[in-house]
Tab-separated table of C-alpha atoms in Angstrom:
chain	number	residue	atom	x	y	z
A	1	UNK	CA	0.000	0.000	0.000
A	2	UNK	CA	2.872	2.318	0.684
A	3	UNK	CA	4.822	1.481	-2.208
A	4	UNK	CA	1.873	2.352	-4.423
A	5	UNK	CA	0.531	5.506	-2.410
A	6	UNK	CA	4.586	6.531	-3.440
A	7	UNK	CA	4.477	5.639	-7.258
A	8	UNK	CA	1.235	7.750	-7.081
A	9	UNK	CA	2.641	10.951	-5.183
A	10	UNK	CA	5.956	10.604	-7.865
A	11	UNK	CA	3.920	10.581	-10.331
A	12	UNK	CA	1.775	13.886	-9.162
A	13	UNK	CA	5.275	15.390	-8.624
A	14	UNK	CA	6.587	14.836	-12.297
A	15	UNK	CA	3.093	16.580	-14.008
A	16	UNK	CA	3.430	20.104	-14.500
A	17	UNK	CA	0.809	21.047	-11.903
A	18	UNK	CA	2.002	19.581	-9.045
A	19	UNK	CA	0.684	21.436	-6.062
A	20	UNK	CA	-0.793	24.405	-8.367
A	21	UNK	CA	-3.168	21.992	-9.775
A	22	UNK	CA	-4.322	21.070	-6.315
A	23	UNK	CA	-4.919	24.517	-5.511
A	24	UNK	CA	-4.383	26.974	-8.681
A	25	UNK	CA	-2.750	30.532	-7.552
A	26	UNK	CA	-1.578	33.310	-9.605
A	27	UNK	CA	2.204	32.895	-11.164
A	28	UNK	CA	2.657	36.780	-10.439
A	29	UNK	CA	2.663	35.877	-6.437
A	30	UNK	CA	4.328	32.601	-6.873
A	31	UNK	CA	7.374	32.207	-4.291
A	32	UNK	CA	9.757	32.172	-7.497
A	33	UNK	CA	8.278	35.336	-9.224
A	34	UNK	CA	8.162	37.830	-6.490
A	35	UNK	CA	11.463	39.465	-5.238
A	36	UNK	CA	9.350	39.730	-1.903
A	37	UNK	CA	8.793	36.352	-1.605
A	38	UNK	CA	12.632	34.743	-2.207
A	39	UNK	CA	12.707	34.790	1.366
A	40	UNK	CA	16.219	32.806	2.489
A	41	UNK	CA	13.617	31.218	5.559
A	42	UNK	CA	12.345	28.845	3.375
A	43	UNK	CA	15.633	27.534	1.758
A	44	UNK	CA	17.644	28.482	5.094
A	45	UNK	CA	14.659	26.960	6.922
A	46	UNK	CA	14.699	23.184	4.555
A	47	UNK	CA	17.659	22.551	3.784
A	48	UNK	CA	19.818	21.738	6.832
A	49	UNK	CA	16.849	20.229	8.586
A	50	UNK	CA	15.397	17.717	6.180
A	51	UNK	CA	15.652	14.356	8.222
A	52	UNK	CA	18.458	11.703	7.652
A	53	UNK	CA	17.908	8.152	6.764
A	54	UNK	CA	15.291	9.075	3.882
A	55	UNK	CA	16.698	8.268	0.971
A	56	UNK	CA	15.305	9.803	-2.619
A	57	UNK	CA	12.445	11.139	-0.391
A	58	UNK	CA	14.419	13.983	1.092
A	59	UNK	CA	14.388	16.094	-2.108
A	60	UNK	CA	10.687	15.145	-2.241
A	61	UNK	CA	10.256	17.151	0.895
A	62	UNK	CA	11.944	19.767	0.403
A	63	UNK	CA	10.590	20.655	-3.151
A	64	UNK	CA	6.831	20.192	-1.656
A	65	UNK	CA	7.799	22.414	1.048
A	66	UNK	CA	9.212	24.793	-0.921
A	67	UNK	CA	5.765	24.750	-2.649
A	68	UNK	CA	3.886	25.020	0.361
A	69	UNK	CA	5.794	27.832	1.511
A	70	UNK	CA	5.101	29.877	-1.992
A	71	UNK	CA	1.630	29.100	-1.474
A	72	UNK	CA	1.586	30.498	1.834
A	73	UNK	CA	2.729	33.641	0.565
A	74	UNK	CA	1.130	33.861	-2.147
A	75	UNK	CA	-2.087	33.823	-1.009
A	76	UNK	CA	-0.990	36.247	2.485
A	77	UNK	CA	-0.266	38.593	-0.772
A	78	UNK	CA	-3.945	38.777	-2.215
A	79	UNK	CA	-5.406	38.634	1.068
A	80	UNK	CA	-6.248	41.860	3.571
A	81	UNK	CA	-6.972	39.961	6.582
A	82	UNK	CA	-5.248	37.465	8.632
A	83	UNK	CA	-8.629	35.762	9.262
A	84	UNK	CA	-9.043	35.041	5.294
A	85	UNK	CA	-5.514	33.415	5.200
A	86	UNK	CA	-6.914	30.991	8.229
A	87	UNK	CA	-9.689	30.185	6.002
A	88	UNK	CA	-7.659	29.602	2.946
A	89	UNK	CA	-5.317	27.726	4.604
A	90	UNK	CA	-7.712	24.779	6.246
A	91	UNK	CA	-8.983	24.126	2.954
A	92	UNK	CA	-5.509	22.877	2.211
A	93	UNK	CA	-5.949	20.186	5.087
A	94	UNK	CA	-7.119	17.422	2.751
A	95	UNK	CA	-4.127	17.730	0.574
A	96	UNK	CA	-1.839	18.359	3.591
A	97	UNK	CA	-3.111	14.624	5.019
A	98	UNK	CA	-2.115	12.799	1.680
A	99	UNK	CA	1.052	14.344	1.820
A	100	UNK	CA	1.414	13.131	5.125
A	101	UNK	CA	0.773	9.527	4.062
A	102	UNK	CA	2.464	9.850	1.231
A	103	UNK	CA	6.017	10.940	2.038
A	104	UNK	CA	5.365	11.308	5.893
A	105	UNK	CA	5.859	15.088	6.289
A	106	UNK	CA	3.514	15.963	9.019
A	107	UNK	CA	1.628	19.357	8.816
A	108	UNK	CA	0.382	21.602	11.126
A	109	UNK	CA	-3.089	23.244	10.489
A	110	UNK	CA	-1.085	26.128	8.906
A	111	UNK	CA	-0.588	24.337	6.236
A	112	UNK	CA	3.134	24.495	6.531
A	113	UNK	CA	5.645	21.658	7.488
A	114	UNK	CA	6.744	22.738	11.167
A	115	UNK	CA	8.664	19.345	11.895
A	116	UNK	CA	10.685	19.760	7.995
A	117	UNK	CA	11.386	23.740	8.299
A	118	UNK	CA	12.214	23.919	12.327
A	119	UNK	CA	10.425	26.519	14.525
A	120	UNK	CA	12.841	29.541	14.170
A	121	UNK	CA	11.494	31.552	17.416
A	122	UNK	CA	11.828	35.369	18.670
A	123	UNK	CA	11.210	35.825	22.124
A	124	UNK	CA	10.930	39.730	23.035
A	125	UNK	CA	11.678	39.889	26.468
A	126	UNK	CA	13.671	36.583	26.931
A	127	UNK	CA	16.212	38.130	29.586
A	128	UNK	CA	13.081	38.489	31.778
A	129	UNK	CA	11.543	36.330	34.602
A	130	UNK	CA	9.452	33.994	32.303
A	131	UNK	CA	12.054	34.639	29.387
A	132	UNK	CA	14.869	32.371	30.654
A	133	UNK	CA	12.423	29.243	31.070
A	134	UNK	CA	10.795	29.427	27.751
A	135	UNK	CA	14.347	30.055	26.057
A	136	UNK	CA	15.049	26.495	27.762
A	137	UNK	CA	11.823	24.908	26.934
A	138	UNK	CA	12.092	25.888	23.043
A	139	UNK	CA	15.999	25.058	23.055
A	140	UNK	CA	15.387	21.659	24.465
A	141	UNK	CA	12.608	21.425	21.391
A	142	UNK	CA	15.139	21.633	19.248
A	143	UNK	CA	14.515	25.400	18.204
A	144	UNK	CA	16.323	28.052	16.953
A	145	UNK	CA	16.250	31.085	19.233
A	146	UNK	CA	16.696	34.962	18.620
A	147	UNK	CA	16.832	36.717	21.475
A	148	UNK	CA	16.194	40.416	21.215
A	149	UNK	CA	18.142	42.337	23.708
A	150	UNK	CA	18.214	46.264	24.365
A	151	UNK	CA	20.934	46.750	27.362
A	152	UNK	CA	24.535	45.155	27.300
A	153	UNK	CA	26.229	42.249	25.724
A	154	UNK	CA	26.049	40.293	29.161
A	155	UNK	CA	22.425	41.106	29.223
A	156	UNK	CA	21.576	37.482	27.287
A	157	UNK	CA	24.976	35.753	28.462
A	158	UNK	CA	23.029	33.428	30.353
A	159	UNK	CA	20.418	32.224	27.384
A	160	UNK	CA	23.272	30.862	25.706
A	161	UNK	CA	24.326	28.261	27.409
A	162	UNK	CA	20.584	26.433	27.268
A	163	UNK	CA	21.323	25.128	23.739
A	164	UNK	CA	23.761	23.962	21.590
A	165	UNK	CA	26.501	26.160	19.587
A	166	UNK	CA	24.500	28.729	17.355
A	167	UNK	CA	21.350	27.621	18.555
A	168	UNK	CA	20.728	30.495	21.061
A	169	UNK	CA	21.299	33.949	18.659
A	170	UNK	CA	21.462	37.570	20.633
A	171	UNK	CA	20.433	40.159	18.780
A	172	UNK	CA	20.707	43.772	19.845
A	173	UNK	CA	17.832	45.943	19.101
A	174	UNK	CA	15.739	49.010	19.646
A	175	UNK	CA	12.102	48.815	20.433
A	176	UNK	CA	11.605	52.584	19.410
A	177	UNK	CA	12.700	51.687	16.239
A	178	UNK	CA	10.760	49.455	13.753
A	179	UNK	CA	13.439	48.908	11.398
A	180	UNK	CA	15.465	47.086	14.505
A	181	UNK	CA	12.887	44.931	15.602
A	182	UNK	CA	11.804	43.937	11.636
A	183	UNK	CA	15.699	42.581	11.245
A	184	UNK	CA	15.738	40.749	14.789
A	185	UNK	CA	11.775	39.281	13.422
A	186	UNK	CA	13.111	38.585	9.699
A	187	UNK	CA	14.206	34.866	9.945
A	188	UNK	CA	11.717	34.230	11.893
A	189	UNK	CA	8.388	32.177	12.022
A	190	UNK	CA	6.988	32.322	15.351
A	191	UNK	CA	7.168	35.579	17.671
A	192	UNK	CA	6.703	35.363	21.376
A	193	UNK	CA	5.921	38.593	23.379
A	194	UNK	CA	6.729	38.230	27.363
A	195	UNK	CA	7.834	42.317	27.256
A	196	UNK	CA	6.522	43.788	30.799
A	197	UNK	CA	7.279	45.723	34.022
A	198	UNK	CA	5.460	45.886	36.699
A	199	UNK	CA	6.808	49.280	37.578
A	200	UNK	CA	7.261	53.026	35.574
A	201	UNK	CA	10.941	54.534	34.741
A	202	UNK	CA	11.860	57.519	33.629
A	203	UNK	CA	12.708	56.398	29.998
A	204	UNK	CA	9.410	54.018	29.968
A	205	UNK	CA	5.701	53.965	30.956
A	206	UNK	CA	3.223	51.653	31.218
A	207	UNK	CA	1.673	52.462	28.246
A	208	UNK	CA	4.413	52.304	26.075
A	209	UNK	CA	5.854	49.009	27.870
A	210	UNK	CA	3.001	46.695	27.456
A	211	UNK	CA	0.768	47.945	24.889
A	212	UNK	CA	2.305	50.431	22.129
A	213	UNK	CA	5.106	47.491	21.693
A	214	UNK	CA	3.177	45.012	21.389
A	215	UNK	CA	0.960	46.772	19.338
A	216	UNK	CA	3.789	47.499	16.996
A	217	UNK	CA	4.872	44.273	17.341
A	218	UNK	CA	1.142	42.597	15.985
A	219	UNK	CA	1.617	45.074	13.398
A	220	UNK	CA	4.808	43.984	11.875
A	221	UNK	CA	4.063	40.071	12.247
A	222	UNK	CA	0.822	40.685	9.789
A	223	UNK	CA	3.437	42.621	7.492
A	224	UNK	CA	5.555	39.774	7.845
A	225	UNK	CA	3.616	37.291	6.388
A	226	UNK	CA	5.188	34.081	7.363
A	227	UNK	CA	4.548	34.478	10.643
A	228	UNK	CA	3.098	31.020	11.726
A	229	UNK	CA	2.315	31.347	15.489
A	230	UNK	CA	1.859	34.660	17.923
A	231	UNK	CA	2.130	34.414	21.492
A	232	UNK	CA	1.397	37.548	24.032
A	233	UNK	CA	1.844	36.989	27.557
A	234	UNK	CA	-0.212	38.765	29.092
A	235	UNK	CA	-1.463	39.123	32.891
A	236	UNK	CA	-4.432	37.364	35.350
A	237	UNK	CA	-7.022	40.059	35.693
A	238	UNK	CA	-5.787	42.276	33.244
A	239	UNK	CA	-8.980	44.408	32.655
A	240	UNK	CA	-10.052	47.178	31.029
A	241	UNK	CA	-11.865	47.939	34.760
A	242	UNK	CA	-8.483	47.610	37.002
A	243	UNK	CA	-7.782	50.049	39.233
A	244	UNK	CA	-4.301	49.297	38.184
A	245	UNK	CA	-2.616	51.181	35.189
A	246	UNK	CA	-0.145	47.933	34.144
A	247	UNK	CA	-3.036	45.716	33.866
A	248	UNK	CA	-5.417	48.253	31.805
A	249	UNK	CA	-2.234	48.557	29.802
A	250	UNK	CA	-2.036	44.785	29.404
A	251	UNK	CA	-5.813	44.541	28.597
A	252	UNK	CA	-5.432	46.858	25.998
A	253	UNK	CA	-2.609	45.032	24.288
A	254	UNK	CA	-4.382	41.609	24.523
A	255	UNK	CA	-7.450	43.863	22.317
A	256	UNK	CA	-5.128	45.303	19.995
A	257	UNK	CA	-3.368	41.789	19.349
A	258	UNK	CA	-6.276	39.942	18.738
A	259	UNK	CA	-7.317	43.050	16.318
A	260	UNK	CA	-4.344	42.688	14.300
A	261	UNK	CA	-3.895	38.748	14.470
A	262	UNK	CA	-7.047	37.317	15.074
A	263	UNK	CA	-5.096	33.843	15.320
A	264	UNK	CA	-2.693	35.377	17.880
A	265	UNK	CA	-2.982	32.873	21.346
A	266	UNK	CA	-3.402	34.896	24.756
A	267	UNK	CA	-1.966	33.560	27.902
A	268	UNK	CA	-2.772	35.007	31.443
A	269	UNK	CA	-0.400	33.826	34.138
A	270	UNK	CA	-1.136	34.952	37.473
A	271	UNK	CA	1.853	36.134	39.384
A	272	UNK	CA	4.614	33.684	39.465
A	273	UNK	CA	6.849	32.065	41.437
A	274	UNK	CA	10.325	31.131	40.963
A	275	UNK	CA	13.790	31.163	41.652
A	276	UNK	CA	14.255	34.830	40.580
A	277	UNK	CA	10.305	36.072	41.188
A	278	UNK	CA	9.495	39.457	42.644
A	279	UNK	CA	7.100	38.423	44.884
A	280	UNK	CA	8.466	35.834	47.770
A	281	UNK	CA	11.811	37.498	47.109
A	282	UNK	CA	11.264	40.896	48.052
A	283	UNK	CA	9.382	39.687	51.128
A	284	UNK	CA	12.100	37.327	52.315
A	285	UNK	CA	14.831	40.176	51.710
A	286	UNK	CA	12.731	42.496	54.365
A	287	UNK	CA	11.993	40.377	56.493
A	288	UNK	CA	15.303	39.077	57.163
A	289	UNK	CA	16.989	43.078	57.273
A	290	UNK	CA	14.038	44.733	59.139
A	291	UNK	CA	12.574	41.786	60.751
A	292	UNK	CA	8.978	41.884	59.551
A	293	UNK	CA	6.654	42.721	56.733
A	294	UNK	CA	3.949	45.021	55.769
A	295	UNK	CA	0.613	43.531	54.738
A	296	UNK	CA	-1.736	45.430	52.861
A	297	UNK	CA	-5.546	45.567	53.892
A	298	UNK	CA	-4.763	42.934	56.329
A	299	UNK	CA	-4.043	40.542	53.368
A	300	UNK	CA	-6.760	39.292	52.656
A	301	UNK	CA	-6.537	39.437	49.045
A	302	UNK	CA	-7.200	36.673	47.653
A	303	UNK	CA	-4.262	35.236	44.787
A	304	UNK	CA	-3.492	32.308	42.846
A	305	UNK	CA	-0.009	31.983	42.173
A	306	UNK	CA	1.326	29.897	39.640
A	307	UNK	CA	4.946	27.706	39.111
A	308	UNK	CA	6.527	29.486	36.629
A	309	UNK	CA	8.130	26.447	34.856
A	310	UNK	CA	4.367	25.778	34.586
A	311	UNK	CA	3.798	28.788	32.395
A	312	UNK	CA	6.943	27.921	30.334
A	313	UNK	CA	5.291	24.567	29.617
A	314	UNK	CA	2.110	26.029	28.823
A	315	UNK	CA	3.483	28.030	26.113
A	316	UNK	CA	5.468	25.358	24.292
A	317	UNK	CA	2.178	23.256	24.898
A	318	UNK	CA	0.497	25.865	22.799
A	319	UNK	CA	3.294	26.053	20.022
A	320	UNK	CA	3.555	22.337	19.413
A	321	UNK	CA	-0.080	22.018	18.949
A	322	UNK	CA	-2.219	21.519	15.726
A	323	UNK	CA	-2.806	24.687	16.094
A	324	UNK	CA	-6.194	24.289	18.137
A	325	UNK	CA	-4.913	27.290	20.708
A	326	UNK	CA	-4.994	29.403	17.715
A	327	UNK	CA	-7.375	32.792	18.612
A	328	UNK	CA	-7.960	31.448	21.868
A	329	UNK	CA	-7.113	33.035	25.763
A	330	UNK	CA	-5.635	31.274	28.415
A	331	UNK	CA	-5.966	32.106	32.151
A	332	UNK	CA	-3.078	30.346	33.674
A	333	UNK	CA	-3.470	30.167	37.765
A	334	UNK	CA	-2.004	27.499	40.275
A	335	UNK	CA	-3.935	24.999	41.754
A	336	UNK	CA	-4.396	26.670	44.886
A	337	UNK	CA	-5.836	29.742	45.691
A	338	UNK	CA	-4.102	31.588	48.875
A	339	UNK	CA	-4.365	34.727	50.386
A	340	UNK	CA	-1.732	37.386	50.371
A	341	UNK	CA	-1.451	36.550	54.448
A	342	UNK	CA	-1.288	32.652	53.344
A	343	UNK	CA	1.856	33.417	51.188
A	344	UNK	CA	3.431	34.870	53.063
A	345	UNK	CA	2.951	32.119	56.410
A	346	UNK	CA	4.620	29.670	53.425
A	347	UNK	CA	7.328	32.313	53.271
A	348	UNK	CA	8.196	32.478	56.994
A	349	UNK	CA	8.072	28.634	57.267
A	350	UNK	CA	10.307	28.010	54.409
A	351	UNK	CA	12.841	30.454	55.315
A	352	UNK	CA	12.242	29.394	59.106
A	353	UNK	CA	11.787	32.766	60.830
A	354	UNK	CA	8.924	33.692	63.290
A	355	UNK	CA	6.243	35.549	61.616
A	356	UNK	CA	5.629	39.205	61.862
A	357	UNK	CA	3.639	41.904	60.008
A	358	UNK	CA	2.824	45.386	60.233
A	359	UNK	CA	-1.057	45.536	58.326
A	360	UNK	CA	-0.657	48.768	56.624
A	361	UNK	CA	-4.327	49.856	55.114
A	362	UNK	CA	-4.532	50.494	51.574
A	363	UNK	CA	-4.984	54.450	51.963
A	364	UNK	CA	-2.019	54.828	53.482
A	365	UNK	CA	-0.068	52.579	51.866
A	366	UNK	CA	-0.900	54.367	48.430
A	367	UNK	CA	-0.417	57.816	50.374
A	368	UNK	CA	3.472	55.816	51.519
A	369	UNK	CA	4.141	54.857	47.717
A	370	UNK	CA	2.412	57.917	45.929
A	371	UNK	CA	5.770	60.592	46.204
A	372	UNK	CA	7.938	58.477	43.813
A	373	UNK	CA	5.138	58.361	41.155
A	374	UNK	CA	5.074	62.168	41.802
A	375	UNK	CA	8.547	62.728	41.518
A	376	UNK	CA	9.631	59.699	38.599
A	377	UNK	CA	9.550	62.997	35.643
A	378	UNK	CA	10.531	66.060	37.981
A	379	UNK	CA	13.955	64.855	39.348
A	380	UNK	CA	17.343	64.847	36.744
A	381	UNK	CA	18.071	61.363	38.168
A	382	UNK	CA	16.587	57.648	37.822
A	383	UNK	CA	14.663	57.115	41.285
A	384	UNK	CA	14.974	53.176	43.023
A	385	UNK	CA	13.186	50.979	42.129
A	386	UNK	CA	10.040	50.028	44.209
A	387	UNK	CA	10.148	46.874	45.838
A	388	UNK	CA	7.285	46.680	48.167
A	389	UNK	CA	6.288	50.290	48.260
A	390	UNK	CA	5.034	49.335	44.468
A	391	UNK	CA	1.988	51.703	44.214
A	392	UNK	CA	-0.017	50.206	41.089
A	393	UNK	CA	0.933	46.365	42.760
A	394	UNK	CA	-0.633	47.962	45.638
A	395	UNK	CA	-3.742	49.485	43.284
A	396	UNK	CA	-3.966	45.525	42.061
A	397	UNK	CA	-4.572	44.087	45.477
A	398	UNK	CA	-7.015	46.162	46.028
A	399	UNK	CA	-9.364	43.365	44.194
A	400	UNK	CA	-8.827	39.717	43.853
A	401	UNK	CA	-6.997	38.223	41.046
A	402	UNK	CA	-8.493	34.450	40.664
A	403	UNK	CA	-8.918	32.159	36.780
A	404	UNK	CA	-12.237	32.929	36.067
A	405	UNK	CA	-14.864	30.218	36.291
A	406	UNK	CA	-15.473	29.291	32.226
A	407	UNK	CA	-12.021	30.491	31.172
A	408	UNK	CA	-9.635	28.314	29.300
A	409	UNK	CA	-6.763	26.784	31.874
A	410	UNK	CA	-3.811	24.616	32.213
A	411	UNK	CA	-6.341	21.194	31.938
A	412	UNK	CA	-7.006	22.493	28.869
A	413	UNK	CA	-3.492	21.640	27.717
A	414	UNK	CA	-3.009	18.932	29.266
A	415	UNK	CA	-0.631	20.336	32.250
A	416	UNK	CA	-1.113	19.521	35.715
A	417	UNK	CA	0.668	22.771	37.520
A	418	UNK	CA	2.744	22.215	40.606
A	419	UNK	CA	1.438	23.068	44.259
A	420	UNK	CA	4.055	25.800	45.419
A	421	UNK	CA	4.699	23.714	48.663
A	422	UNK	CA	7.706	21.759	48.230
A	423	UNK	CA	9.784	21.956	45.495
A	424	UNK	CA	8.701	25.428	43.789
A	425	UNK	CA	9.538	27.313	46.783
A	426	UNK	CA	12.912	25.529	48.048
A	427	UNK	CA	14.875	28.437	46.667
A	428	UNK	CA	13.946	30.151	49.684
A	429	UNK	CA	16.024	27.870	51.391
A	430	UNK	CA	19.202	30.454	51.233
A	431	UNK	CA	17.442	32.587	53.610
A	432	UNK	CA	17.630	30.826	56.354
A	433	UNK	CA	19.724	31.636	59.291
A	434	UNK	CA	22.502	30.038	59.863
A	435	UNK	CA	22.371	27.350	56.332
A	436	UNK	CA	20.401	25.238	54.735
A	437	UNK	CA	19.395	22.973	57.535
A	438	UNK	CA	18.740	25.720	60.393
A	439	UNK	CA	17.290	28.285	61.290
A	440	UNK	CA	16.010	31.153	63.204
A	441	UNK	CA	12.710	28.200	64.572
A	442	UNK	CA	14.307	24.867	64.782
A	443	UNK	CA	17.351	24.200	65.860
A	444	UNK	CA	19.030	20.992	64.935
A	445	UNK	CA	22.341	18.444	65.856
A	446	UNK	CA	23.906	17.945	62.651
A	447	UNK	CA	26.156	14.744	62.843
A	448	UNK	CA	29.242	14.906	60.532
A	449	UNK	CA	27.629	12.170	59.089
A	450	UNK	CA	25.113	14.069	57.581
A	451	UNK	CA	26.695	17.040	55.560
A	452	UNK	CA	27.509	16.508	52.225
């Protein structure tokens, strides 16, 4: 059966027609006409990767991708919305399949051959939090990795040692400047947006950090046109409602996305935990120089933090699918729901100190943070950066920040997340007095037996 499903596919490769009889398009936005569309991704993106061991079926592949990849673009060149290119694109399904039987080139619903051209990936905002995790996830994939960077050379020093010689590619851009971020997006075929702060600078606002980027972003991936996959990270309870500016910000950017790219997939972590969060971090640094920390309104905001490894798995999850994800949102929350007080008791017993707070109410707590917002643009100097004193983190706990009750979640890709006792949190571990195995509330007899 496979020998003659071959002979067949051979012989549809000799006619003249090949796949432009399966789906006619004009010549004049054919790959091989149009200066535009000589794009070096497609050869660049074939011909190293076409699997060993295949025999004459190799240059089988590659030609039909080749074709594939022409068709793609030639259609994105006669169409004025992403959406119609979607549609166009799942009608080539059928043929797609019988390729896949054929010469076993397996096809996402894109129409393109992922597993033949690689995923060639830019991740704005890889030197982040959530940046280093995904840059592992996708190197251990087997990716190719551009990693936009905007402050020093050492800035991504640490992303390259997650994959293999080459694999891991800095590139040193400007995000004020479109021409910089259409070279670092040029090879590319899947974009991945994790840009965010969760405070204001002098050089930077909210505004400009998490929406007119990735606005600008959207815009040049639907100029792109080979583009496969979008992915905006986003924030739990980003809403056009929040009493904080960062998430209105985000809101806006997940409506501005989806405008642009109506395929573009939306997740919403809640705030994360990790070895290098900004959460358990900060409070474990002040309470071990000043002895306590401040809870606002009595904590009894309610939270749902999630393992940020998690988050890194949920967005290679979404990549690797069929492309189901595509257009959808994702509200990505651990399995527990704690509040702010609650944290923070897991805090004090991993680092082993006694417990104590100061409840600070949210009025004066926004009146304590309010005079570096004031003064950010009046003063000829950079001001510190907030740490707890955080006035629009303070704005967001004003209201709880839960997954929603019919939203889209990590079962929903197949992920169980991690419970933050145990392993997620063990980091904390080099806060506690005296090593690893005291502390300020237990005090053990270490044999010599026991140490490493």
């Amino acid at each position: 059966m496979q020998t003659i499903a071959r002979r067949l596919g051979h012989q549809s490769l000799k006619s003249s027609t090949s796949i432009r009889a399966i789906y006619p398009i004009s010549d004049h936005h054919y790959v091989a006409d149009h200066q535009r569309y000589v794009s070096t991704i497609a050869t660049k993106g074939v011909g190293h990767l076409v699997r060993k061991g295949t025999g004459g079926r190799s240059s089988v592949r590659s030609e039909l991708t080749s074709e594939l990849w022409g068709l793609w673009y030639g259609e994105s060149a006669t169409m004025g919305t992403r959406a119609s290119r979607v549609e166009v694109v799942s009608s080539l399904w059928v043929q797609c399949r019988i390729l896949d039987l054929c010469y076993g080139i397996r096809f996402d619903r894109a129409g393109l051959a992922l597993e033949e051209i690689g995923i060639i990936a830019t991740v704005f905002g890889a030197t982040g939090f959530l940046g280093r995790y995904v840059v592992q996830q996708l190197a251990k994939m087997g990716s190719q990795v551009l990693v936009p960077f905007r402050g020093s050379e050492d800035c991504p020093r640490h992303l390259k040692l997650m994959g293999d010689l080459g694999q891991i590619v800095p590139m040193k851009y400007n995000p004020r400047d479109e021409s910089s971020v259409k070279a670092v997006m040029a090879k590319a075929n899947v974009v991945i947006n994790l840009i965010g702060r969760d405070y204001e600078t002098r050089n930077y606002s909210f505004e400009e950090v998490h929406y007119h980027m990735a606005e600008n972003l959207a815009k040049i991936s639907r100029e792109h046109g080979g583009i496969l996959r979008f992915i905006q990270v986003s924030c739990l309870g980003a809403s056009p409602s929040s009493p904080s500016r960062m998430l209105r910000a985000k809101a806006a950017a997940e409506e501005v996305v989806l405008r642009e790219l109506p395929e573009a997939t939306i997740l919403k972590p809640a705030v994360m935990i990790g070895t290098e969060d900004r959460i358990l971090n900060p409070w474990a640094h002040f309470a071990k120089k000043y002895g306590f920390i401040p809870l606002f309104g009595n904590g009894s905001t309610k939270i749902q933090p999630v393992y940020v490894v998690d988050v890194a798995a949920a967005l290679t999850t979404v990549l690797k699918d069929d492309g189901t994800s595509m257009g959808k949102t994702y509200e990505l929350g651990g399995p527990e729901i704690f509040t702010v007080h609650d944290l923070a008791e897991l805090m004090y017993e991993t680092i082993r100190e006694w417990p104590r707070y100061v409840k600070v109410p949210f009025p004066i707590a926004k009146a304590l943070a309010t005079p570096r917002e004031i003064l950010l643009n009046k003063v000829p100097f950079p001001l510190p950066t907030p740490e707890i004193l955080n006035l629009d983190k303070i704005q967001a706990l004003t209201t709880d920040t839960i997954v929603s009750e019919n939203a889209l979640t990590f079962n929903d890709l197949g992920i169980i997340p991690h419970k933050l006792k145990g392993y997620p949190v063990e980091f904390l571990i080099s806060y506690r007095k005296g090593g690893p195995q005291f502390g300020s509330t237990i005090s053990e007899r270490v044999t010599p037996d026991a140490w490493p």
